[in-house]
Amino acid sequence: MSEHTKKHLISAHAHGSTLHITYHDKTYVIPKKIVEKYAVDEKVKKKIKKPKSLKALFDELDARFTKAGILLKGLRNREGLSQIEFAKKIHVTQANLSSMENGKRPIGKMIAKRIQKIFGTDYRYFLE
């Protein structure tokens, strides 16, 4: 969608001593005295963090986690299990499971085969 056709979510118009603000199809009339209390100066504007782009966010996640760790965490979440419950099922400690999910420890073939047996997934997904 081109820039000029996008609908702005917020619009404001000054009328005398009030400010009319439209946000999500509702219009609010606010006295200017109240609005002025919440004005943000340039120093504060510079401190407000701009949102990251999706590419930057996923690049950060790729650097932080391993593919196998993300798949392991996804499987655990899909099954609705806590780390402790999942760890008991695959016969590892919660600390080891956490390390595997966060990419700090490889999953290993033996544990991957346990996961396959219990959850019916291909063990090779968890090997890197």
PDB file of C-alpha atoms in Angstrom:
ATOM      1  CA  MET A   1       0.000   0.000   0.000  1.00  0.00           C
ATOM      2  CA  SER A   2       1.446   3.361  -0.935  1.00  0.00           C
ATOM      3  CA  GLU A   3       2.229   5.903   1.764  1.00  0.00           C
ATOM      4  CA  HIS A   4      -0.374   8.465   0.724  1.00  0.00           C
ATOM      5  CA  THR A   5      -3.272   5.974   0.981  1.00  0.00           C
ATOM      6  CA  LYS A   6      -2.503   4.757   4.507  1.00  0.00           C
ATOM      7  CA  LYS A   7      -5.018   5.874   7.133  1.00  0.00           C
ATOM      8  CA  HIS A   8      -3.514   7.657  10.106  1.00  0.00           C
ATOM      9  CA  LEU A   9      -4.678   6.266  13.437  1.00  0.00           C
ATOM     10  CA  ILE A  10      -4.281   9.549  15.308  1.00  0.00           C
ATOM     11  CA  SER A  11      -5.251  13.015  14.145  1.00  0.00           C
ATOM     12  CA  ALA A  12      -5.455  16.177  16.236  1.00  0.00           C
ATOM     13  CA  HIS A  13      -7.070  19.560  15.669  1.00  0.00           C
ATOM     14  CA  ALA A  14      -6.954  22.608  17.923  1.00  0.00           C
ATOM     15  CA  HIS A  15     -10.173  24.514  18.580  1.00  0.00           C
ATOM     16  CA  GLY A  16      -9.729  27.428  20.963  1.00  0.00           C
ATOM     17  CA  SER A  17      -8.832  26.060  24.385  1.00  0.00           C
ATOM     18  CA  THR A  18      -9.411  22.384  23.491  1.00  0.00           C
ATOM     19  CA  LEU A  19      -7.710  19.765  21.393  1.00  0.00           C
ATOM     20  CA  HIS A  20      -9.781  17.289  19.397  1.00  0.00           C
ATOM     21  CA  ILE A  21      -7.966  13.970  19.054  1.00  0.00           C
ATOM     22  CA  THR A  22      -9.252  11.141  16.880  1.00  0.00           C
ATOM     23  CA  TYR A  23      -7.879   7.713  17.725  1.00  0.00           C
ATOM     24  CA  HIS A  24      -9.334   4.473  16.341  1.00  0.00           C
ATOM     25  CA  ASP A  25     -12.486   6.176  15.047  1.00  0.00           C
ATOM     26  CA  LYS A  26     -13.287   7.868  18.385  1.00  0.00           C
ATOM     27  CA  THR A  27     -12.852  11.596  18.929  1.00  0.00           C
ATOM     28  CA  TYR A  28     -11.760  12.977  22.290  1.00  0.00           C
ATOM     29  CA  VAL A  29     -11.974  16.643  23.360  1.00  0.00           C
ATOM     30  CA  ILE A  30      -9.182  17.450  25.805  1.00  0.00           C
ATOM     31  CA  PRO A  31      -8.408  20.852  27.371  1.00  0.00           C
ATOM     32  CA  LYS A  32      -5.064  22.222  26.138  1.00  0.00           C
ATOM     33  CA  LYS A  33      -3.934  22.796  29.744  1.00  0.00           C
ATOM     34  CA  ILE A  34      -4.060  19.051  30.367  1.00  0.00           C
ATOM     35  CA  VAL A  35      -2.372  18.168  27.084  1.00  0.00           C
ATOM     36  CA  GLU A  36       0.507  20.576  27.769  1.00  0.00           C
ATOM     37  CA  LYS A  37       1.387  18.665  30.957  1.00  0.00           C
ATOM     38  CA  TYR A  38       2.142  15.601  28.814  1.00  0.00           C
ATOM     39  CA  ALA A  39       4.186  17.311  26.104  1.00  0.00           C
ATOM     40  CA  VAL A  40       7.478  15.558  25.365  1.00  0.00           C
ATOM     41  CA  ASP A  41      10.594  17.642  24.783  1.00  0.00           C
ATOM     42  CA  GLU A  42      13.326  16.804  22.275  1.00  0.00           C
ATOM     43  CA  LYS A  43      15.599  15.162  24.890  1.00  0.00           C
ATOM     44  CA  VAL A  44      12.889  12.674  25.811  1.00  0.00           C
ATOM     45  CA  LYS A  45      12.053  12.001  22.145  1.00  0.00           C
ATOM     46  CA  LYS A  46      15.654  10.963  21.524  1.00  0.00           C
ATOM     47  CA  LYS A  47      15.565   8.509  24.442  1.00  0.00           C
ATOM     48  CA  ILE A  48      12.447   6.711  23.190  1.00  0.00           C
ATOM     49  CA  LYS A  49      13.559   3.512  21.509  1.00  0.00           C
ATOM     50  CA  LYS A  50      12.403   3.004  17.973  1.00  0.00           C
ATOM     51  CA  PRO A  51      10.960  -0.440  17.289  1.00  0.00           C
ATOM     52  CA  LYS A  52      13.281  -2.924  15.596  1.00  0.00           C
ATOM     53  CA  SER A  53      12.566  -4.137  12.120  1.00  0.00           C
ATOM     54  CA  LEU A  54      11.471  -7.761  11.772  1.00  0.00           C
ATOM     55  CA  LYS A  55      14.718  -8.599   9.992  1.00  0.00           C
ATOM     56  CA  ALA A  56      16.781  -7.165  12.853  1.00  0.00           C
ATOM     57  CA  LEU A  57      14.654  -9.020  15.391  1.00  0.00           C
ATOM     58  CA  PHE A  58      15.027 -12.378  13.622  1.00  0.00           C
ATOM     59  CA  ASP A  59      18.752 -11.830  13.033  1.00  0.00           C
ATOM     60  CA  GLU A  60      19.116 -11.269  16.774  1.00  0.00           C
ATOM     61  CA  LEU A  61      17.145 -14.440  17.568  1.00  0.00           C
ATOM     62  CA  ASP A  62      19.184 -16.482  15.053  1.00  0.00           C
ATOM     63  CA  ALA A  63      22.379 -15.322  16.721  1.00  0.00           C
ATOM     64  CA  ARG A  64      21.067 -16.124  20.192  1.00  0.00           C
ATOM     65  CA  PHE A  65      19.375 -19.508  19.670  1.00  0.00           C
ATOM     66  CA  THR A  66      20.073 -22.632  17.647  1.00  0.00           C
ATOM     67  CA  LYS A  67      17.549 -24.136  15.251  1.00  0.00           C
ATOM     68  CA  ALA A  68      17.433 -27.340  17.304  1.00  0.00           C
ATOM     69  CA  GLY A  69      16.889 -25.376  20.520  1.00  0.00           C
ATOM     70  CA  ILE A  70      14.007 -23.422  19.019  1.00  0.00           C
ATOM     71  CA  LEU A  71      12.417 -26.643  17.720  1.00  0.00           C
ATOM     72  CA  LEU A  72      12.785 -28.236  21.155  1.00  0.00           C
ATOM     73  CA  LYS A  73      11.166 -25.273  22.889  1.00  0.00           C
ATOM     74  CA  GLY A  74       8.423 -25.198  20.260  1.00  0.00           C
ATOM     75  CA  LEU A  75       7.678 -28.891  20.807  1.00  0.00           C
ATOM     76  CA  ARG A  76       7.525 -28.380  24.558  1.00  0.00           C
ATOM     77  CA  ASN A  77       5.162 -25.422  24.172  1.00  0.00           C
ATOM     78  CA  ARG A  78       3.010 -27.329  21.673  1.00  0.00           C
ATOM     79  CA  GLU A  79       2.630 -30.117  24.208  1.00  0.00           C
ATOM     80  CA  GLY A  80       1.759 -27.576  26.922  1.00  0.00           C
ATOM     81  CA  LEU A  81       4.510 -28.776  29.259  1.00  0.00           C
ATOM     82  CA  SER A  82       6.719 -26.838  31.634  1.00  0.00           C
ATOM     83  CA  GLN A  83      10.466 -27.346  31.428  1.00  0.00           C
ATOM     84  CA  ILE A  84      10.335 -29.563  34.517  1.00  0.00           C
ATOM     85  CA  GLU A  85       7.551 -31.761  33.086  1.00  0.00           C
ATOM     86  CA  PHE A  86       9.229 -32.048  29.693  1.00  0.00           C
ATOM     87  CA  ALA A  87      12.625 -32.772  31.256  1.00  0.00           C
ATOM     88  CA  LYS A  88      11.162 -35.624  33.314  1.00  0.00           C
ATOM     89  CA  LYS A  89       9.596 -37.154  30.196  1.00  0.00           C
ATOM     90  CA  ILE A  90      12.908 -37.202  28.317  1.00  0.00           C
ATOM     91  CA  HIS A  91      14.967 -38.120  31.421  1.00  0.00           C
ATOM     92  CA  VAL A  92      17.156 -35.013  31.719  1.00  0.00           C
ATOM     93  CA  THR A  93      17.374 -32.286  34.327  1.00  0.00           C
ATOM     94  CA  GLN A  94      15.502 -29.027  33.928  1.00  0.00           C
ATOM     95  CA  ALA A  95      18.841 -27.189  33.827  1.00  0.00           C
ATOM     96  CA  ASN A  96      20.045 -29.361  30.931  1.00  0.00           C
ATOM     97  CA  LEU A  97      16.779 -28.837  29.060  1.00  0.00           C
ATOM     98  CA  SER A  98      17.085 -25.080  29.508  1.00  0.00           C
ATOM     99  CA  SER A  99      20.659 -25.193  28.185  1.00  0.00           C
ATOM    100  CA  MET A 100      19.532 -27.193  25.157  1.00  0.00           C
ATOM    101  CA  GLU A 101      16.642 -24.822  24.414  1.00  0.00           C
ATOM    102  CA  ASN A 102      18.945 -21.800  24.660  1.00  0.00           C
ATOM    103  CA  GLY A 103      21.604 -23.304  22.404  1.00  0.00           C
ATOM    104  CA  LYS A 104      24.218 -23.581  25.147  1.00  0.00           C
ATOM    105  CA  ARG A 105      24.310 -27.391  24.988  1.00  0.00           C
ATOM    106  CA  PRO A 106      23.824 -29.713  22.009  1.00  0.00           C
ATOM    107  CA  ILE A 107      20.858 -32.064  22.233  1.00  0.00           C
ATOM    108  CA  GLY A 108      22.717 -35.230  21.229  1.00  0.00           C
ATOM    109  CA  LYS A 109      21.558 -38.305  19.357  1.00  0.00           C
ATOM    110  CA  MET A 110      20.478 -40.310  22.414  1.00  0.00           C
ATOM    111  CA  ILE A 111      18.206 -37.565  23.767  1.00  0.00           C
ATOM    112  CA  ALA A 112      16.906 -36.801  20.268  1.00  0.00           C
ATOM    113  CA  LYS A 113      15.887 -40.458  19.878  1.00  0.00           C
ATOM    114  CA  ARG A 114      14.070 -40.314  23.254  1.00  0.00           C
ATOM    115  CA  ILE A 115      12.159 -37.277  21.997  1.00  0.00           C
ATOM    116  CA  GLN A 116      11.264 -39.178  18.818  1.00  0.00           C
ATOM    117  CA  LYS A 117      10.011 -42.171  20.791  1.00  0.00           C
ATOM    118  CA  ILE A 118       7.880 -40.097  23.205  1.00  0.00           C
ATOM    119  CA  PHE A 119       6.552 -37.394  20.881  1.00  0.00           C
ATOM    120  CA  GLY A 120       6.684 -39.063  17.445  1.00  0.00           C
ATOM    121  CA  THR A 121       9.010 -36.530  15.809  1.00  0.00           C
ATOM    122  CA  ASP A 122      12.005 -37.293  13.614  1.00  0.00           C
ATOM    123  CA  TYR A 123      15.079 -37.233  15.851  1.00  0.00           C
ATOM    124  CA  ARG A 124      17.222 -35.722  13.079  1.00  0.00           C
ATOM    125  CA  TYR A 125      15.444 -32.358  13.490  1.00  0.00           C
ATOM    126  CA  PHE A 126      17.177 -31.965  16.846  1.00  0.00           C
ATOM    127  CA  LEU A 127      20.698 -32.716  15.625  1.00  0.00           C
ATOM    128  CA  GLU A 128      22.954 -29.932  14.353  1.00  0.00           C
TER     129      GLU A 128
END
